[in-house]
XYZ file of C-alpha atoms in Angstrom:
601
model
C 9.215 -25.192 -26.359
C 11.505 -23.230 -24.401
C 8.590 -21.137 -23.089
C 6.455 -23.769 -22.618
C 9.357 -25.600 -20.296
C 9.420 -22.093 -18.673
C 5.659 -21.836 -17.428
C 5.894 -25.467 -16.208
C 9.372 -24.496 -14.332
C 7.610 -21.300 -13.266
C 4.783 -23.649 -11.209
C 7.496 -25.924 -9.576
C 7.626 -23.777 -6.109
C 3.899 -25.126 -5.932
C 5.784 -28.720 -5.410
C 7.206 -28.389 -1.499
C 3.471 -26.970 -0.934
C 1.900 -29.860 -2.191
C 3.911 -32.225 -0.346
C 3.551 -30.570 2.790
C -0.107 -30.498 2.225
C 0.038 -34.541 1.860
C 2.156 -34.830 4.912
C 0.194 -33.293 7.217
C -2.958 -35.145 6.248
C -1.617 -38.229 6.543
C 1.563 -39.122 7.808
C 1.692 -42.445 8.804
C 0.193 -43.939 5.082
C 2.353 -41.560 3.113
C 5.562 -43.379 4.807
C 4.005 -47.008 4.021
C 3.603 -45.338 0.347
C 7.392 -44.838 0.298
C 8.357 -48.287 1.548
C 6.462 -49.921 -1.019
C 7.401 -47.824 -3.637
C 10.685 -48.670 -3.032
C 10.136 -52.089 -2.604
C 8.047 -52.476 -6.269
C 10.899 -50.224 -7.812
C 13.677 -53.050 -7.100
C 11.500 -56.151 -6.918
C 11.918 -55.999 -11.467
C 15.477 -55.990 -11.256
C 15.390 -59.186 -9.668
C 13.470 -60.409 -12.027
C 15.661 -59.756 -14.971
C 18.481 -61.122 -12.919
C 16.801 -64.444 -12.628
C 14.954 -64.787 -15.650
C 18.933 -65.230 -17.542
C 19.710 -67.435 -14.666
C 16.597 -69.701 -15.649
C 17.170 -69.611 -19.612
C 21.040 -70.469 -18.833
C 19.955 -73.201 -16.424
C 17.980 -74.515 -19.534
C 20.328 -74.775 -22.128
C 21.992 -76.727 -19.322
C 19.507 -78.913 -18.662
C 20.158 -81.120 -21.662
C 19.759 -84.385 -22.459
C 22.482 -86.333 -20.393
C 23.403 -83.501 -18.159
C 21.752 -85.263 -15.807
C 19.463 -84.329 -12.350
C 21.804 -81.604 -10.943
C 20.927 -79.581 -14.637
C 17.218 -79.980 -13.833
C 16.606 -79.644 -10.383
C 18.885 -75.986 -10.982
C 16.246 -75.045 -14.042
C 13.153 -75.795 -11.400
C 14.752 -73.841 -8.369
C 15.390 -70.930 -10.696
C 11.386 -71.079 -11.909
C 10.235 -71.289 -8.912
C 12.390 -68.540 -7.368
C 10.734 -66.853 -10.253
C 7.770 -67.388 -9.429
C 7.944 -66.678 -5.695
C 9.187 -62.658 -7.172
C 5.933 -62.666 -9.007
C 3.569 -63.105 -6.009
C 5.543 -61.351 -4.307
C 4.807 -58.957 -6.441
C 1.052 -59.208 -7.243
C 0.956 -59.087 -2.981
C 2.799 -55.779 -3.254
C 0.848 -54.031 -5.801
C -2.484 -55.030 -4.195
C -1.355 -54.133 -0.844
C 0.306 -50.590 -2.109
C -3.204 -49.924 -4.316
C -4.924 -50.402 -0.785
C -2.496 -47.769 1.146
C -3.020 -45.055 -1.924
C -6.312 -45.558 -1.727
C -6.725 -44.697 1.936
C -3.920 -42.257 1.659
C -5.903 -40.331 -1.490
C -9.313 -40.266 0.451
C -7.671 -38.856 3.506
C -5.780 -35.759 1.738
C -9.019 -34.839 -0.356
C -11.033 -34.640 2.924
C -8.229 -32.532 4.016
C -8.331 -30.303 0.811
C -12.069 -30.340 0.673
C -11.990 -29.060 4.350
C -9.345 -26.362 3.393
C -11.836 -25.543 0.403
C -14.652 -25.416 2.656
C -12.842 -23.007 5.189
C -11.648 -20.874 2.612
C -15.175 -20.117 1.107
C -16.285 -19.531 4.761
C -13.750 -17.143 5.012
C -13.888 -14.803 2.137
C -15.972 -11.743 1.669
C -19.835 -11.875 0.271
C -17.899 -9.260 -2.486
C -16.096 -12.614 -3.589
C -19.757 -14.284 -5.164
C -20.074 -11.137 -6.711
C -17.026 -11.909 -9.565
C -17.249 -14.708 -12.345
C -13.818 -14.535 -11.577
C -13.658 -16.026 -8.486
C -16.248 -18.640 -9.391
C -13.807 -19.799 -12.085
C -11.185 -20.208 -9.188
C -13.699 -21.883 -7.643
C -14.894 -24.299 -10.479
C -11.241 -25.081 -10.956
C -10.100 -25.831 -7.380
C -12.919 -27.858 -6.612
C -13.492 -29.823 -10.008
C -9.556 -30.346 -10.798
C -7.400 -29.139 -8.420
C -8.557 -30.843 -5.306
C -7.498 -34.281 -6.530
C -4.462 -33.391 -8.360
C -1.976 -33.594 -4.827
C -2.810 -37.272 -4.641
C -2.640 -37.546 -8.515
C 0.662 -36.205 -8.792
C 2.157 -37.421 -5.666
C 1.023 -41.332 -7.415
C 2.806 -39.628 -10.689
C 5.889 -39.127 -8.487
C 5.704 -42.126 -6.848
C 5.592 -44.167 -10.173
C 8.588 -41.891 -11.661
C 10.817 -42.579 -8.413
C 10.254 -46.480 -8.560
C 10.678 -46.625 -12.439
C 13.403 -44.531 -12.269
C 15.290 -46.884 -9.694
C 14.135 -50.124 -11.861
C 15.208 -47.728 -14.927
C 19.125 -47.125 -13.592
C 19.286 -50.538 -12.452
C 18.100 -51.600 -16.362
C 21.185 -49.515 -17.654
C 23.779 -50.959 -14.659
C 22.801 -54.242 -16.866
C 22.810 -52.620 -20.121
C 26.631 -51.323 -19.335
C 27.683 -54.685 -18.926
C 27.068 -55.403 -23.012
C 27.932 -51.851 -24.085
C 28.632 -48.552 -22.764
C 26.233 -47.049 -25.306
C 23.542 -49.032 -24.669
C 21.983 -46.566 -22.161
C 22.343 -43.791 -24.705
C 20.554 -45.234 -27.183
C 17.517 -46.010 -24.839
C 17.091 -42.213 -23.691
C 17.803 -41.288 -27.615
C 15.525 -43.692 -28.723
C 12.844 -42.025 -26.308
C 13.576 -37.937 -27.092
C 11.174 -37.627 -29.160
C 8.310 -39.386 -26.880
C 10.025 -36.250 -24.177
C 8.786 -33.652 -26.478
C 5.392 -34.759 -26.888
C 4.802 -35.459 -23.211
C 5.730 -31.420 -22.811
C 4.035 -30.227 -25.343
C 0.899 -32.417 -24.811
C 0.892 -30.968 -21.120
C 1.336 -27.752 -21.683
C -1.340 -27.838 -24.682
C -3.681 -29.647 -22.036
C -3.144 -27.233 -19.381
C -3.861 -23.999 -22.183
C -7.061 -25.824 -23.227
C -8.264 -26.292 -19.537
C -7.627 -22.586 -18.307
C -9.424 -20.672 -21.410
C -12.481 -23.142 -21.555
C -13.054 -22.657 -17.342
C -16.151 -20.361 -18.073
C -17.944 -23.075 -20.941
C -17.512 -26.190 -18.405
C -18.910 -23.844 -15.643
C -21.749 -22.892 -17.975
C -22.746 -26.335 -19.180
C -22.548 -27.515 -15.236
C -25.554 -24.538 -14.784
C -27.339 -25.909 -17.483
C -27.163 -29.726 -16.135
C -28.211 -27.981 -12.831
C -31.103 -26.003 -14.021
C -32.773 -28.949 -15.815
C -31.955 -31.588 -13.113
C -33.224 -29.433 -10.165
C -36.409 -29.607 -8.321
C -36.563 -25.540 -7.994
C -36.543 -24.753 -11.706
C -38.627 -27.743 -12.611
C -41.666 -25.582 -12.745
C -40.954 -23.429 -14.352
C -39.620 -25.448 -16.857
C -42.452 -26.740 -17.738
C -44.648 -24.259 -17.682
C -42.502 -22.119 -19.941
C -41.294 -25.011 -22.377
C -37.615 -23.880 -21.728
C -36.178 -27.556 -21.209
C -35.462 -27.782 -24.528
C -33.590 -24.509 -25.028
C -31.468 -25.724 -21.932
C -30.750 -28.600 -23.181
C -30.101 -27.942 -26.627
C -27.320 -25.349 -25.213
C -25.930 -27.787 -22.986
C -25.963 -29.952 -25.844
C -23.827 -27.266 -27.706
C -21.020 -26.559 -24.927
C -20.623 -30.035 -24.785
C -20.065 -30.620 -28.614
C -17.923 -27.523 -28.833
C -15.700 -29.445 -25.749
C -15.600 -32.268 -27.216
C -14.403 -31.195 -30.393
C -11.485 -29.158 -29.060
C -10.592 -31.784 -27.137
C -10.842 -34.444 -29.931
C -8.341 -31.912 -31.772
C -5.995 -31.866 -29.184
C -6.115 -35.970 -28.869
C -5.455 -36.455 -32.611
C -2.403 -33.796 -32.880
C -1.264 -35.759 -29.846
C -1.643 -39.833 -31.349
C -0.301 -38.511 -34.092
C 3.146 -37.644 -32.322
C 3.398 -40.488 -29.905
C 2.962 -42.725 -33.508
C 6.356 -40.972 -34.914
C 7.903 -41.254 -31.669
C 6.762 -44.563 -31.295
C 8.185 -45.738 -34.508
C 11.704 -44.199 -33.421
C 11.897 -46.325 -30.665
C 11.160 -49.346 -33.094
C 13.527 -48.501 -34.941
C 16.557 -47.788 -32.367
C 15.527 -51.201 -30.390
C 15.484 -53.105 -33.893
C 19.145 -51.988 -34.612
C 20.006 -52.630 -30.797
C 18.707 -56.072 -31.432
C 20.207 -56.751 -34.880
C 23.996 -55.774 -32.796
C 23.083 -58.409 -30.020
C 22.554 -61.296 -32.564
C 25.390 -60.552 -34.931
C 27.530 -61.244 -31.437
C 25.285 -64.172 -30.375
C 26.120 -65.323 -33.787
C 30.177 -64.814 -33.558
C 29.595 -67.137 -29.385
C 30.794 -63.625 -27.841
C 27.400 -64.091 -25.545
C 24.877 -67.517 -24.355
C 22.259 -67.501 -25.129
C 20.854 -66.650 -21.292
C 22.733 -63.331 -21.780
C 21.027 -62.222 -24.739
C 17.960 -62.904 -23.263
C 19.090 -60.906 -21.012
C 19.971 -57.929 -22.858
C 16.704 -58.146 -24.570
C 14.512 -58.170 -22.010
C 16.693 -55.220 -20.023
C 16.245 -53.117 -22.939
C 12.919 -53.892 -23.697
C 11.954 -53.688 -20.156
C 13.514 -49.994 -20.478
C 11.626 -48.618 -23.218
C 8.625 -49.747 -21.573
C 9.779 -48.295 -18.624
C 10.967 -45.071 -20.314
C 7.042 -44.921 -21.777
C 6.083 -45.460 -18.112
C 8.669 -42.567 -16.913
C 7.447 -40.025 -19.659
C 3.541 -41.021 -18.975
C 4.692 -40.450 -15.549
C 6.403 -37.309 -16.109
C 3.264 -36.078 -18.633
C 1.204 -36.124 -15.482
C 3.464 -34.683 -13.347
C 3.727 -31.574 -15.517
C 0.077 -31.812 -16.228
C -0.176 -31.612 -12.523
C 2.345 -29.091 -10.982
C 1.058 -26.680 -13.809
C -2.768 -27.408 -11.505
C -1.186 -26.773 -8.911
C -1.494 -23.242 -9.214
C -5.339 -23.685 -9.454
C -5.273 -24.894 -5.969
C -2.856 -23.040 -4.090
C -3.916 -19.371 -5.839
C -7.625 -20.204 -4.303
C -5.906 -20.912 -0.852
C -3.974 -17.949 -1.050
C -7.592 -15.782 -1.510
C -7.501 -13.004 1.109
C -10.792 -11.569 1.978
C -11.096 -8.085 1.243
C -12.664 -6.469 4.242
C -9.252 -6.330 6.804
C -9.760 -8.488 10.464
C -8.487 -6.342 12.497
C -5.729 -8.180 15.367
C -8.240 -5.577 18.236
C -11.798 -4.661 17.578
C -13.098 -2.065 18.795
C -15.886 -3.157 21.127
C -20.313 -3.064 20.672
C -22.121 -3.296 23.569
C -24.912 -6.021 24.240
C -27.218 -3.357 24.337
C -27.112 -0.307 22.280
C -26.938 3.171 23.657
C -26.957 5.477 20.702
C -28.290 3.762 18.187
C -27.224 3.234 14.676
C -26.250 5.363 11.988
C -25.799 5.587 8.080
C -23.788 8.605 7.299
C -23.563 9.812 3.445
C -23.126 6.513 2.166
C -23.035 5.655 -1.388
C -21.689 1.782 -2.535
C -21.630 0.313 -5.384
C -21.760 -3.767 -6.058
C -18.392 -5.037 -7.568
C -18.414 -4.997 -11.166
C -21.522 -2.994 -11.322
C -21.142 1.257 -12.526
C -24.676 1.549 -11.087
C -24.691 2.997 -7.054
C -27.048 0.888 -4.702
C -26.463 4.205 -2.620
C -25.913 7.248 -3.032
C -25.426 9.816 -0.246
C -27.704 7.551 1.951
C -28.100 8.621 5.202
C -30.222 7.252 8.249
C -30.243 7.493 12.057
C -32.278 4.522 13.886
C -32.161 5.744 17.990
C -31.481 2.821 19.859
C -34.665 0.704 21.024
C -36.190 2.057 17.885
C -38.398 -0.095 15.088
C -37.803 1.687 12.533
C -39.624 0.138 9.235
C -37.841 1.151 5.118
C -40.482 1.076 2.290
C -39.729 1.134 -1.231
C -39.721 -0.339 -4.898
C -37.833 -2.920 -5.901
C -34.044 -1.410 -6.486
C -34.832 0.882 -4.323
C -31.344 -0.051 -2.155
C -33.405 -1.285 1.191
C -31.386 -5.035 1.211
C -28.357 -3.422 -0.025
C -28.964 -1.555 4.047
C -28.403 -4.716 5.336
C -25.692 -5.940 3.669
C -24.191 -2.976 5.347
C -24.886 -3.198 8.645
C -23.905 -6.800 8.415
C -20.392 -5.723 7.481
C -20.747 -7.688 4.163
C -19.290 -4.960 2.086
C -17.879 -1.969 3.482
C -19.079 1.664 1.708
C -17.619 3.391 -0.904
C -17.865 6.525 0.827
C -19.087 7.844 3.950
C -19.357 5.317 7.286
C -21.839 3.022 8.841
C -21.816 2.634 12.832
C -23.270 1.569 15.703
C -23.159 3.261 19.224
C -20.696 5.914 17.197
C -18.265 2.690 16.055
C -17.520 2.756 12.572
C -17.728 -0.871 11.412
C -15.194 -0.636 9.615
C -13.047 -0.547 13.348
C -14.975 -3.821 14.349
C -14.731 -7.494 13.611
C -17.135 -9.529 11.378
C -17.267 -12.066 13.963
C -17.629 -9.628 17.051
C -20.496 -7.762 15.495
C -22.433 -10.980 14.105
C -23.196 -11.851 17.411
C -25.243 -8.773 18.328
C -27.760 -9.436 15.528
C -29.971 -11.376 13.925
C -31.341 -11.568 10.494
C -34.327 -12.863 8.924
C -33.468 -12.570 4.808
C -35.510 -12.147 2.410
C -34.444 -15.895 0.996
C -33.694 -17.592 4.298
C -32.324 -20.952 3.559
C -33.655 -24.172 3.922
C -31.551 -26.145 5.628
C -32.286 -30.228 5.024
C -32.556 -30.550 8.788
C -34.928 -31.541 11.665
C -37.373 -28.665 12.629
C -35.678 -28.440 15.884
C -32.053 -28.161 13.777
C -33.448 -25.870 11.946
C -34.399 -23.235 14.259
C -31.609 -24.127 17.063
C -28.887 -22.938 13.617
C -30.085 -19.691 14.868
C -27.835 -19.977 18.417
C -26.032 -22.810 18.138
C -23.080 -21.990 20.817
C -25.782 -20.895 23.228
C -27.136 -24.789 22.804
C -30.491 -24.167 23.062
C -33.029 -26.478 25.134
C -36.268 -27.893 23.186
C -37.874 -25.214 25.575
C -36.061 -22.221 24.141
C -36.784 -23.682 20.173
C -40.648 -24.290 21.207
C -40.808 -21.072 22.549
C -39.040 -19.212 19.539
C -41.318 -21.473 17.129
C -44.429 -19.897 18.965
C -43.648 -16.483 18.733
C -42.535 -16.954 14.802
C -46.305 -18.910 14.714
C -44.080 -21.976 13.580
C -45.237 -23.862 16.311
C -48.744 -25.363 15.055
C -47.780 -26.372 11.864
C -44.067 -28.102 13.333
C -46.940 -29.411 15.611
C -48.308 -31.322 12.762
C -45.570 -33.037 11.535
C -44.855 -36.946 11.647
C -42.404 -36.198 14.051
C -42.753 -33.237 15.111
C -39.543 -31.214 16.024
C -37.499 -34.520 14.877
C -38.878 -34.120 11.386
C -36.382 -33.733 8.871
C -37.467 -31.033 7.091
C -36.834 -30.708 3.023
C -36.854 -33.386 0.025
C -33.755 -33.824 -0.593
C -33.447 -37.216 1.835
C -36.331 -37.233 2.285
C -38.083 -35.266 5.046
C -41.027 -33.369 4.892
C -41.589 -30.634 2.167
C -42.738 -27.239 3.351
C -44.561 -24.306 1.292
C -42.324 -20.575 0.911
C -44.723 -19.125 3.755
C -44.177 -21.988 6.385
C -40.301 -21.889 5.260
C -40.325 -18.333 6.030
C -42.041 -18.866 9.909
C -39.432 -21.298 10.453
C -36.534 -18.986 9.436
C -38.446 -15.946 11.633
C -37.804 -18.792 14.455
C -34.334 -18.914 14.144
C -34.258 -15.523 13.775
C -36.227 -15.042 17.071
C -34.656 -17.657 18.950
C -31.167 -15.381 18.777
C -31.789 -12.993 21.548
C -29.228 -9.894 19.910
C -29.540 -5.988 20.694
C -30.420 -5.348 16.302
C -33.231 -7.286 14.663
C -33.012 -6.953 10.720
C -36.181 -8.236 9.203
C -35.748 -8.614 5.343
C -39.424 -9.119 4.187
C -40.423 -10.944 6.977
C -44.130 -11.663 5.623
C -43.633 -11.574 2.035
C -44.332 -15.841 1.612
C -46.691 -15.354 4.300
C -51.001 -15.408 3.391
C -52.589 -12.050 4.973
C -54.329 -14.668 7.779
C -50.699 -15.674 8.731
C -49.738 -12.363 8.690
C -52.256 -10.691 10.802
C -51.673 -13.406 13.582
C -47.971 -12.155 12.914
C -48.312 -8.677 13.034
C -50.629 -9.523 16.416
C -47.735 -10.027 18.423
C -44.646 -8.624 16.696
C -44.359 -5.578 18.467
C -44.180 -7.548 21.961
C -41.236 -9.731 20.030
C -39.228 -7.031 18.995
C -39.513 -4.927 22.373
C -35.898 -4.003 24.045
C -34.284 -4.310 20.629
C -33.599 -2.093 17.730
C -34.999 -2.999 15.056
C -34.556 -2.561 11.126
C -37.691 -3.764 9.342
C -37.771 -3.758 5.473
C -41.285 -4.449 3.935
C -43.010 -3.938 0.703
C -46.007 -4.858 2.618
C -47.646 -1.370 4.634
C -49.536 -3.352 6.397
C -46.388 -4.574 8.303
C -44.697 -1.716 8.372
C -47.713 0.292 10.480
C -46.181 -1.828 13.134
C -42.667 0.487 12.994
C -42.524 3.389 15.317
C -41.103 5.036 12.458
C -41.252 4.417 8.701
C -38.967 5.558 6.293
C -39.594 5.542 2.384
C -36.557 5.254 0.050
C -36.445 5.129 -3.482
C -33.130 5.455 -5.940
C -31.082 4.859 -2.963
C -32.127 7.942 -0.626
C -34.614 8.155 1.760
C -37.160 10.489 0.523
C -40.096 10.475 2.895
C -40.078 9.477 6.678
C -42.927 9.606 9.528
C -45.070 7.629 11.378
C -48.162 6.279 9.357
C -50.549 8.815 9.922
C -48.014 11.252 9.570
C -47.073 10.234 6.198
C -50.783 9.463 5.200
C -51.328 13.383 5.995
C -48.388 14.962 3.621
C -50.034 12.433 0.751
C -46.766 11.886 -0.255
C -45.685 8.461 -2.497
C -45.943 6.754 0.626
C -49.808 7.775 1.142
C -50.047 6.990 -2.740
C -48.978 3.634 -2.648
C -51.285 2.979 0.558
C -54.122 3.889 -1.216
C -53.315 1.929 -4.147
C -52.883 -0.948 -1.516
C -55.576 -0.907 -0.193
C -57.397 -0.847 -3.343
C -55.779 -4.277 -5.182
C -56.969 -5.876 -1.472
C -60.677 -4.942 -1.290
């Protein structure tokens, strides 16, 4: 029990951070919520007093007591009715304020989660632990601050009422508030135990719940739908999802069963204490030591006190639960990029002077013991178009990630014009390059915006977008769309869906729009048909003129457009030269070229 309370106590430093977060996102609404909270806490006190006065006035309004007794009773009844109306009005008003406040806080927190996700290095996405943290931050923790505030508000409001009720009970006997607390002591134990066990279960089941979410996604996602049907995988994943959900359901039911049993025991104990108190009051009433109105006031005060204690314990249970989970949210907020963002970054000129150099680079992806690159060296002079060819897994795409400084090498260096990229902030580096990724993003936006995203800071004009589109061979397909460049692309919001090759042309146009000294093209024609590839190759050199280009491709017909071709195998360069030179030495490149040509015949 003490270890559990110690775990809760360790999370308390997160409370000031949470309150600060709530205050920063909704100051005015939080003030309004606080005022309403105090008013709602005081109204039940007035109701208890009015009830006692009303019962006494009824006792006085016996036959023959005259009109004054009846008038007094009606007056007290009217005041009680007004008080109940005010209570209901404040409840509705408070619900409205809390709703607006919750929306503002949640939007603020999601904004911080998104900002942190954008800030973190790409290496975080290679870690299952990161996804667990992100899952808990998004699905569990993002609404905890609002829930914590509501629970703390309920605790404060009911505490005010409880203190006033205790003051009423003390008027009858000093031991009554103590009896109230003793009656609820077992329930306090149940609250602490349940909250801690719930937290333990949620932490230990994060991966299971995330895997269930994955199965749900793959069953319902459009991209996976064709394969699921073709390979009859739907029932497999559906069964796997149901098995995980059943496991989670059984675990949760066991927790609730244990909680329910303890709550019943605590409830019986509280009823016994109340029964003893009521027996004592009936005895005093029989002796004429209290009036009927006072007896009614005591019963209502003690009964309300027990209800308040239940509510207080419920709020306390929620607070403990929320406090335990606050660690998830602030743990995510406190993540820091592994690649330092230097206060002063070395500059890279807009026009390359010497070029790009990989020097004895060794690199492992996080958690992978096999090196993606081993003692890799390569120089690409400024203004050269260099093609990298090789089998899958040779490390070609890894070059892109290191050159963009998504990762830093374990050993060796990657430099541009002699400047080690470790000395360059990524935000200063990225504007100097444009990249067509092997799997470009399908932005569900207009065709114009899909291309304009390539250089938003420059606010490209429609003419510039069209020129980039034409250079990539996408203008004709966009012109055929219902609304041309203003046509929404992608099926998520009812737009026009494109083929893989058409999406690749859009991405290529996005890359061409960005007039940067370094161009990286990772499989630029992989989704194009032979006619589209031939059309693109006929103008690609003019599009790359004046830039330093790294062209990664499986297609040797595309690689032929480069000034030099480097053959990559097992993380190293094994052959280099022009197409003719490589064919002359009759090495791996020549053999692969002949094989590709035979396949195309």
